mmCIF file of C-alpha atoms and ligand atoms in Angstrom:
data_model
loop_
_atom_site.group_PDB
_atom_site.id
_atom_site.type_symbol
_atom_site.label_atom_id
_atom_site.label_comp_id
_atom_site.label_asym_id
_atom_site.label_seq_id
_atom_site.Cartn_x
_atom_site.Cartn_y
_atom_site.Cartn_z
ATOM 1 C CA UNK A 1 -4.118 -22.749 62.482
ATOM 2 C CA UNK A 2 -0.623 -21.870 63.033
ATOM 3 C CA UNK A 3 0.222 -25.064 61.368
ATOM 4 C CA UNK A 4 -1.208 -24.059 58.484
ATOM 5 C CA UNK A 5 0.242 -20.471 58.526
ATOM 6 C CA UNK A 6 3.819 -22.457 58.839
ATOM 7 C CA UNK A 7 3.060 -24.536 55.874
ATOM 8 C CA UNK A 8 1.981 -21.515 53.344
ATOM 9 C CA UNK A 9 4.838 -19.938 54.068
ATOM 10 C CA UNK A 10 7.235 -22.654 53.660
ATOM 11 C CA UNK A 11 5.454 -23.319 50.298
ATOM 12 C CA UNK A 12 5.485 -19.492 49.220
ATOM 13 C CA UNK A 13 9.109 -20.009 50.718
ATOM 14 C CA UNK A 14 10.234 -22.296 48.225
ATOM 15 C CA UNK A 15 8.383 -21.682 45.288
ATOM 16 C CA UNK A 16 10.298 -18.554 45.607
ATOM 17 C CA UNK A 17 13.725 -20.245 45.672
ATOM 18 C CA UNK A 18 12.422 -22.544 42.719
ATOM 19 C CA UNK A 19 11.805 -19.173 40.593
ATOM 20 C CA UNK A 20 15.000 -17.482 41.416
ATOM 21 C CA UNK A 21 17.024 -20.427 40.702
ATOM 22 C CA UNK A 22 14.516 -20.837 37.274
ATOM 23 C CA UNK A 23 15.343 -17.242 36.403
ATOM 24 C CA UNK A 24 19.088 -17.273 36.366
ATOM 25 C CA UNK A 25 19.387 -21.158 34.830
ATOM 26 C CA UNK A 26 16.830 -20.488 31.341
ATOM 27 C CA UNK A 27 17.576 -15.938 31.785
ATOM 28 C CA UNK A 28 18.364 -15.062 27.898
ATOM 29 C CA UNK A 29 20.182 -12.315 27.730
ATOM 30 C CA UNK A 30 18.717 -9.409 25.135
ATOM 31 C CA UNK A 31 20.950 -8.423 22.176
ATOM 32 C CA UNK A 32 21.131 -4.678 23.322
ATOM 33 C CA UNK A 33 20.780 -3.694 19.382
ATOM 34 C CA UNK A 34 16.502 -4.588 19.690
ATOM 35 C CA UNK A 35 16.383 -1.507 21.819
ATOM 36 C CA UNK A 36 18.396 0.346 20.081
ATOM 37 C CA UNK A 37 16.728 -0.461 17.059
ATOM 38 C CA UNK A 38 13.008 -0.164 19.055
ATOM 39 C CA UNK A 39 14.445 3.505 19.780
ATOM 40 C CA UNK A 40 15.017 4.563 16.483
ATOM 41 C CA UNK A 41 11.731 3.279 14.864
ATOM 42 C CA UNK A 42 9.161 6.001 14.819
ATOM 43 C CA UNK A 43 6.918 4.008 17.547
ATOM 44 C CA UNK A 44 3.964 4.020 15.450
ATOM 45 C CA UNK A 45 2.735 0.815 16.042
ATOM 46 C CA UNK A 46 0.961 1.013 12.209
ATOM 47 C CA UNK A 47 2.023 -2.601 11.339
ATOM 48 C CA UNK A 48 3.192 -1.309 7.992
ATOM 49 C CA UNK A 49 6.643 -3.617 8.434
ATOM 50 C CA UNK A 50 3.984 -6.404 8.572
ATOM 51 C CA UNK A 51 5.154 -7.250 12.418
ATOM 52 C CA UNK A 52 2.782 -6.491 15.072
ATOM 53 C CA UNK A 53 4.774 -3.230 16.042
ATOM 54 C CA UNK A 54 7.773 -1.642 16.509
ATOM 55 C CA UNK A 55 9.073 -3.659 19.137
ATOM 56 C CA UNK A 56 8.062 -6.524 17.256
ATOM 57 C CA UNK A 57 10.415 -6.083 14.034
ATOM 58 C CA UNK A 58 13.149 -4.246 16.152
ATOM 59 C CA UNK A 59 13.344 -7.858 17.292
ATOM 60 C CA UNK A 60 12.903 -9.582 14.160
ATOM 61 C CA UNK A 61 15.092 -7.316 12.069
ATOM 62 C CA UNK A 62 18.642 -8.338 14.833
ATOM 63 C CA UNK A 63 17.157 -11.557 15.273
ATOM 64 C CA UNK A 64 16.354 -13.106 12.098
ATOM 65 C CA UNK A 65 18.849 -12.421 8.739
ATOM 66 C CA UNK A 66 16.307 -13.032 6.483
ATOM 67 C CA UNK A 67 14.192 -9.849 7.940
ATOM 68 C CA UNK A 68 15.092 -6.561 5.475
ATOM 69 C CA UNK A 69 16.227 -3.203 7.287
ATOM 70 C CA UNK A 70 13.937 -1.443 5.205
ATOM 71 C CA UNK A 71 10.649 -2.606 5.918
ATOM 72 C CA UNK A 72 9.857 0.575 8.192
ATOM 73 C CA UNK A 73 7.427 2.140 5.728
ATOM 74 C CA UNK A 74 6.415 5.119 8.552
ATOM 75 C CA UNK A 75 10.209 5.953 9.001
ATOM 76 C CA UNK A 76 11.572 6.229 5.512
ATOM 77 C CA UNK A 77 14.600 5.500 4.142
ATOM 78 C CA UNK A 78 16.543 7.365 7.237
ATOM 79 C CA UNK A 79 15.330 5.072 9.682
ATOM 80 C CA UNK A 80 16.035 2.041 7.107
ATOM 81 C CA UNK A 81 19.339 3.740 7.343
ATOM 82 C CA UNK A 82 19.519 3.450 11.055
ATOM 83 C CA UNK A 83 17.836 0.177 11.381
ATOM 84 C CA UNK A 84 20.849 -0.431 8.540
ATOM 85 C CA UNK A 85 23.621 0.424 10.939
ATOM 86 C CA UNK A 86 22.345 -1.274 13.707
ATOM 87 C CA UNK A 87 21.261 -4.522 12.607
ATOM 88 C CA UNK A 88 24.864 -4.573 10.426
ATOM 89 C CA UNK A 89 23.183 -5.347 7.253
ATOM 90 C CA UNK A 90 22.876 -3.115 4.064
ATOM 91 C CA UNK A 91 19.740 -0.632 4.052
ATOM 92 C CA UNK A 92 16.330 -1.575 2.277
ATOM 93 C CA UNK A 93 15.961 -0.086 -1.658
ATOM 94 C CA UNK A 94 12.220 -0.087 -2.092
ATOM 95 C CA UNK A 95 10.424 2.180 -4.313
ATOM 96 C CA UNK A 96 8.873 4.134 -1.861
ATOM 97 C CA UNK A 97 4.793 3.395 -1.975
ATOM 98 C CA UNK A 98 1.443 5.167 -1.958
ATOM 99 C CA UNK A 99 -1.895 3.891 -1.344
ATOM 100 C CA UNK A 100 -4.019 4.475 -5.053
ATOM 101 C CA UNK A 101 -8.015 4.661 -5.149
ATOM 102 C CA UNK A 102 -9.003 2.961 -7.876
ATOM 103 C CA UNK A 103 -12.597 4.175 -8.708
ATOM 104 C CA UNK A 104 -13.756 7.691 -9.937
ATOM 105 C CA UNK A 105 -16.862 7.065 -9.555
ATOM 106 C CA UNK A 106 -18.223 11.006 -8.947
ATOM 107 C CA UNK A 107 -17.267 11.037 -12.837
ATOM 108 C CA UNK A 108 -18.803 7.533 -14.140
ATOM 109 C CA UNK A 109 -22.745 8.705 -12.344
ATOM 110 C CA UNK A 110 -22.686 5.266 -11.052
ATOM 111 C CA UNK A 111 -26.198 4.212 -10.494
ATOM 112 C CA UNK A 112 -27.506 3.119 -7.142
ATOM 113 C CA UNK A 113 -29.307 -0.129 -7.112
ATOM 114 C CA UNK A 114 -30.671 1.087 -3.010
ATOM 115 C CA UNK A 115 -31.196 3.937 -0.800
ATOM 116 C CA UNK A 116 -28.836 2.839 1.676
ATOM 117 C CA UNK A 117 -29.501 3.879 5.610
ATOM 118 C CA UNK A 118 -27.720 1.412 8.158
ATOM 119 C CA UNK A 119 -24.273 1.691 9.494
ATOM 120 C CA UNK A 120 -22.508 4.339 8.647
ATOM 121 C CA UNK A 121 -19.143 1.574 7.763
ATOM 122 C CA UNK A 122 -18.352 -0.095 3.901
ATOM 123 C CA UNK A 123 -17.628 -3.363 5.377
ATOM 124 C CA UNK A 124 -21.810 -2.781 6.982
ATOM 125 C CA UNK A 125 -23.207 -1.756 3.841
ATOM 126 C CA UNK A 126 -21.186 -4.241 1.421
ATOM 127 C CA UNK A 127 -23.246 -7.083 3.481
ATOM 128 C CA UNK A 128 -26.088 -5.943 1.754
ATOM 129 C CA UNK A 129 -26.220 -6.728 -2.138
ATOM 130 C CA UNK A 130 -22.836 -5.170 -2.193
ATOM 131 C CA UNK A 131 -23.440 -2.369 -0.788
ATOM 132 C CA UNK A 132 -26.031 0.282 -2.309
ATOM 133 C CA UNK A 133 -23.856 1.251 -5.691
ATOM 134 C CA UNK A 134 -24.625 -0.872 -8.850
ATOM 135 C CA UNK A 135 -20.974 -0.908 -9.194
ATOM 136 C CA UNK A 136 -19.694 -3.624 -6.686
ATOM 137 C CA UNK A 137 -16.241 -1.828 -7.404
ATOM 138 C CA UNK A 138 -17.120 1.388 -6.385
ATOM 139 C CA UNK A 139 -15.831 3.451 -3.129
ATOM 140 C CA UNK A 140 -18.535 3.519 -1.004
ATOM 141 C CA UNK A 141 -17.467 6.682 1.341
ATOM 142 C CA UNK A 142 -18.274 5.420 4.503
ATOM 143 C CA UNK A 143 -14.625 6.156 5.054
ATOM 144 C CA UNK A 144 -13.540 2.348 6.988
ATOM 145 C CA UNK A 145 -10.103 3.523 5.378
ATOM 146 C CA UNK A 146 -10.190 6.959 6.835
ATOM 147 C CA UNK A 147 -10.917 5.317 10.269
ATOM 148 C CA UNK A 148 -8.028 3.181 10.548
ATOM 149 C CA UNK A 149 -5.171 5.773 8.929
ATOM 150 C CA UNK A 150 -2.725 6.433 12.150
ATOM 151 C CA UNK A 151 -1.275 8.631 10.080
ATOM 152 C CA UNK A 152 -4.422 10.970 8.901
ATOM 153 C CA UNK A 153 -3.560 10.549 5.297
ATOM 154 C CA UNK A 154 -6.645 10.061 4.072
ATOM 155 C CA UNK A 155 -10.163 11.671 4.347
ATOM 156 C CA UNK A 156 -13.312 12.183 1.983
ATOM 157 C CA UNK A 157 -14.950 14.443 -0.010
ATOM 158 C CA UNK A 158 -18.163 14.105 -1.942
ATOM 159 C CA UNK A 159 -18.172 10.739 -1.162
ATOM 160 C CA UNK A 160 -14.574 9.391 -2.358
ATOM 161 C CA UNK A 161 -11.954 9.032 -0.127
ATOM 162 C CA UNK A 162 -8.539 10.934 -0.654
ATOM 163 C CA UNK A 163 -5.393 10.188 -0.134
ATOM 164 C CA UNK A 164 -2.620 13.118 1.330
ATOM 165 C CA UNK A 165 0.266 11.903 -0.243
ATOM 166 C CA UNK A 166 2.477 14.219 2.030
ATOM 167 C CA UNK A 167 1.372 12.379 4.869
ATOM 168 C CA UNK A 168 0.441 8.399 3.191
ATOM 169 C CA UNK A 169 3.231 6.226 4.304
ATOM 170 C CA UNK A 170 2.091 3.186 2.987
ATOM 171 C CA UNK A 171 1.289 1.113 5.846
ATOM 172 C CA UNK A 172 -1.102 -0.709 4.159
ATOM 173 C CA UNK A 173 -3.776 -0.253 6.915
ATOM 174 C CA UNK A 174 -5.828 0.965 4.552
ATOM 175 C CA UNK A 175 -5.938 -1.492 1.863
ATOM 176 C CA UNK A 176 -6.843 -4.869 3.999
ATOM 177 C CA UNK A 177 -10.373 -3.159 5.633
ATOM 178 C CA UNK A 178 -11.558 -1.580 1.724
ATOM 179 C CA UNK A 179 -14.464 -4.206 1.304
ATOM 180 C CA UNK A 180 -14.813 -3.628 -2.354
ATOM 181 C CA UNK A 181 -10.736 -3.898 -2.439
ATOM 182 C CA UNK A 182 -9.909 -0.711 -4.739
ATOM 183 C CA UNK A 183 -7.118 0.022 -2.224
ATOM 184 C CA UNK A 184 -3.676 -0.425 -3.484
ATOM 185 C CA UNK A 185 0.219 0.325 -2.994
ATOM 186 C CA UNK A 186 2.016 1.299 -6.127
ATOM 187 C CA UNK A 187 5.366 3.077 -6.368
ATOM 188 C CA UNK A 188 5.159 6.968 -5.869
ATOM 189 C CA UNK A 189 6.810 6.499 -8.984
ATOM 190 C CA UNK A 190 4.154 5.124 -11.358
ATOM 191 C CA UNK A 191 3.361 7.154 -14.286
ATOM 192 C CA UNK A 192 0.764 5.577 -15.772
ATOM 193 C CA UNK A 193 -2.409 4.109 -13.607
ATOM 194 C CA UNK A 194 -6.062 2.787 -14.437
ATOM 195 C CA UNK A 195 -8.370 4.321 -11.828
ATOM 196 C CA UNK A 196 -10.869 1.711 -11.468
ATOM 197 C CA UNK A 197 -10.539 -2.005 -10.676
ATOM 198 C CA UNK A 198 -13.759 -3.630 -11.921
ATOM 199 C CA UNK A 199 -13.700 -7.176 -12.965
ATOM 200 C CA UNK A 200 -17.234 -7.267 -14.248
ATOM 201 C CA UNK A 201 -17.758 -7.626 -17.967
ATOM 202 C CA UNK A 202 -17.971 -4.437 -21.347
ATOM 203 C CA UNK A 203 -21.495 -4.798 -21.372
ATOM 204 C CA UNK A 204 -22.071 -4.283 -17.700
ATOM 205 C CA UNK A 205 -19.214 -1.188 -16.908
ATOM 206 C CA UNK A 206 -21.678 0.772 -19.622
ATOM 207 C CA UNK A 207 -25.030 -0.238 -18.094
ATOM 208 C CA UNK A 208 -24.053 0.924 -14.593
ATOM 209 C CA UNK A 209 -20.733 3.833 -15.029
ATOM 210 C CA UNK A 210 -20.082 6.093 -17.623
ATOM 211 C CA UNK A 211 -16.113 6.202 -16.788
ATOM 212 C CA UNK A 212 -15.379 2.263 -15.705
ATOM 213 C CA UNK A 213 -12.759 0.475 -17.364
ATOM 214 C CA UNK A 214 -14.603 -1.336 -19.779
ATOM 215 C CA UNK A 215 -11.225 -3.918 -20.781
ATOM 216 C CA UNK A 216 -11.510 -3.620 -24.228
ATOM 217 C CA UNK A 217 -7.280 -4.757 -23.637
ATOM 218 C CA UNK A 218 -6.556 -1.264 -26.110
ATOM 219 C CA UNK A 219 -3.890 -0.465 -23.755
ATOM 220 C CA UNK A 220 -2.316 -4.165 -24.027
ATOM 221 C CA UNK A 221 -1.836 -4.131 -27.617
ATOM 222 C CA UNK A 222 -0.424 -0.282 -27.790
ATOM 223 C CA UNK A 223 2.476 -0.864 -25.095
ATOM 224 C CA UNK A 224 5.493 -1.196 -26.617
ATOM 225 C CA UNK A 225 7.208 -2.405 -22.661
ATOM 226 C CA UNK A 226 4.641 -5.045 -22.818
ATOM 227 C CA UNK A 227 4.152 -3.877 -18.775
ATOM 228 C CA UNK A 228 0.070 -4.202 -19.314
ATOM 229 C CA UNK A 229 -1.777 -7.140 -18.961
ATOM 230 C CA UNK A 230 -5.466 -8.051 -18.499
ATOM 231 C CA UNK A 231 -5.196 -11.017 -16.395
ATOM 232 C CA UNK A 232 -8.655 -12.405 -14.505
ATOM 233 C CA UNK A 233 -10.205 -9.294 -16.002
ATOM 234 C CA UNK A 234 -8.574 -6.537 -14.454
ATOM 235 C CA UNK A 235 -6.554 -4.465 -16.344
ATOM 236 C CA UNK A 236 -2.308 -3.942 -14.583
ATOM 237 C CA UNK A 237 0.092 -2.485 -15.022
ATOM 238 C CA UNK A 238 3.684 -3.263 -14.523
ATOM 239 C CA UNK A 239 5.049 0.016 -12.743
ATOM 240 C CA UNK A 240 8.385 -1.617 -12.855
ATOM 241 C CA UNK A 241 8.510 -2.286 -16.201
ATOM 242 C CA UNK A 242 6.638 0.706 -17.672
ATOM 243 C CA UNK A 243 9.012 3.009 -15.789
ATOM 244 C CA UNK A 244 12.171 0.730 -16.196
ATOM 245 C CA UNK A 245 11.131 1.123 -20.592
ATOM 246 C CA UNK A 246 11.338 4.808 -20.019
ATOM 247 C CA UNK A 247 9.609 7.866 -22.277
ATOM 248 C CA UNK A 248 9.900 6.854 -25.669
ATOM 249 C CA UNK A 249 6.392 4.900 -25.550
ATOM 250 C CA UNK A 250 4.991 8.427 -24.616
ATOM 251 C CA UNK A 251 2.540 7.133 -23.078
ATOM 252 C CA UNK A 252 0.375 5.070 -25.870
ATOM 253 C CA UNK A 253 -1.145 2.992 -23.821
ATOM 254 C CA UNK A 254 -3.152 6.814 -21.742
ATOM 255 C CA UNK A 255 -3.953 7.461 -25.643
ATOM 256 C CA UNK A 256 -5.193 4.270 -26.747
ATOM 257 C CA UNK A 257 -7.836 3.984 -23.952
ATOM 258 C CA UNK A 258 -11.655 5.016 -25.190
ATOM 259 C CA UNK A 259 -12.686 5.831 -21.662
ATOM 260 C CA UNK A 260 -9.969 7.874 -20.420
ATOM 261 C CA UNK A 261 -9.791 5.655 -17.662
ATOM 262 C CA UNK A 262 -5.967 4.871 -17.853
ATOM 263 C CA UNK A 263 -3.942 7.952 -16.838
ATOM 264 C CA UNK A 264 -1.191 9.911 -16.907
ATOM 265 C CA UNK A 265 0.460 10.426 -13.450
ATOM 266 C CA UNK A 266 1.321 14.085 -14.530
ATOM 267 C CA UNK A 267 3.961 15.203 -12.401
ATOM 268 C CA UNK A 268 5.623 11.495 -12.828
ATOM 269 C CA UNK A 269 5.600 11.302 -16.309
ATOM 270 C CA UNK A 270 7.536 14.828 -16.165
ATOM 271 C CA UNK A 271 10.057 13.654 -13.878
ATOM 272 C CA UNK A 272 10.311 10.926 -15.513
ATOM 273 C CA UNK A 273 11.263 12.443 -19.143
ATOM 274 C CA UNK A 274 13.075 15.358 -17.053
ATOM 275 C CA UNK A 275 15.901 12.183 -15.933
ATOM 276 C CA UNK A 276 15.699 10.521 -18.964
ATOM 277 C CA UNK A 277 16.850 14.453 -20.828
ATOM 278 C CA UNK A 278 19.629 14.413 -18.330
ATOM 279 C CA UNK A 279 20.862 10.906 -18.610
ATOM 280 C CA UNK A 280 20.869 11.426 -22.364
ATOM 281 C CA UNK A 281 22.709 15.107 -22.053
ATOM 282 C CA UNK A 282 24.972 13.414 -19.672
ATOM 283 C CA UNK A 283 26.315 10.434 -21.456
ATOM 284 C CA UNK A 284 26.489 12.569 -24.926
ATOM 285 C CA UNK A 285 30.299 14.162 -23.971
ATOM 286 C CA UNK A 286 31.079 10.271 -23.727
ATOM 287 C CA UNK A 287 29.495 9.430 -26.576
ATOM 288 C CA UNK A 288 31.122 12.493 -28.765
ATOM 289 C CA UNK A 289 34.880 11.012 -28.444
ATOM 290 C CA UNK A 290 33.829 7.966 -30.799
ATOM 291 C CA UNK A 291 31.544 9.072 -33.072
ATOM 292 C CA UNK A 292 35.091 11.306 -33.686
ATOM 293 C CA UNK A 293 37.709 8.369 -33.770
HETATM 294 S S1 SF4 B 1 -11.982 3.265 -0.013
HETATM 295 FE FE1 SF4 B 1 -12.694 1.583 0.384
HETATM 296 S S2 SF4 B 1 -13.159 2.098 2.896
HETATM 297 FE FE2 SF4 B 1 -12.424 3.341 2.116
HETATM 298 S S3 SF4 B 1 -14.420 4.782 2.265
HETATM 299 FE FE3 SF4 B 1 -13.935 3.380 -0.071
HETATM 300 S S4 SF4 B 1 -14.984 2.231 0.177
HETATM 301 FE FE4 SF4 B 1 -14.568 2.520 2.072
HETATM 302 S S1 SF4 B 2 -17.438 1.300 -12.782
HETATM 303 FE FE1 SF4 B 2 -14.991 1.336 -11.800
HETATM 304 S S2 SF4 B 2 -14.801 3.996 -12.109
HETATM 305 FE FE2 SF4 B 2 -17.086 3.261 -12.257
HETATM 306 S S3 SF4 B 2 -17.522 2.884 -10.074
HETATM 307 FE FE3 SF4 B 2 -17.128 0.638 -10.886
HETATM 308 S S4 SF4 B 2 -14.634 0.734 -9.796
HETATM 309 FE FE4 SF4 B 2 -15.463 3.356 -10.433
#
């Protein structure tokens, strides 16, 4: 008995010595900037940066030269500037984004296939014939996106999810859980947007929804900036090209849409026009001497 106890004690002592030596030999000194970046981040652990949480992003941005300092959407430009300073990198210049719901089924009077009586979940209802709505690109309205939003930026109203622009930090969690893929990130400055995501053909859309995009392509033809495409049956807007072209087009795509489903984001359009007018006014005095020369 005594021999067994002494043997165990000896084994324990040897193991502790081996571990102690190993911890000294293999010790990797942690860069103190990782902790500083962790402290600068908001601690939301939302995953919007593409990493498992704030600590994982902090380690990556310090250790990997290819990881940008501007990935923390929850922290915004101020946090990005601080992270850039700590990491010795350029501050990110990404265009701020916001979640956008591409469906207005309340206006479309979408037909029902059946009355759903299952779990209070979009994912569960989508398992049964793509959900109870005749359009499989509609907002199912059970709020799976609302449940995963850590920033209380989403809520349901009359069976449609709504997004609070003051609270959305564009972490993208909602986009990932929507079974019908109707949520997407768009630039906050987006001037126009299609409020429908259907991939169905014209006749099928007209049969189920009074508002849906019928993919007639009139907007594509009218856009002088070639900023609209209908690849794979879905109207897509290249917001960078749209914004770069400027207000001269007078949003011809919006007027061309026979279903009024391609719409103006009014506030952004007004801002863009004001910016263009200010830029023109600022440039005018420089042009004056040339004209007189
Ligand atoms: S947007 Fe998608 S996840 Fe959110 S309520 Fe609608 S169907 Fe459900
Ligand atoms: S056709 Fe478009 S607007 Fe109508 S329910 Fe389907 S996705 Fe929504």
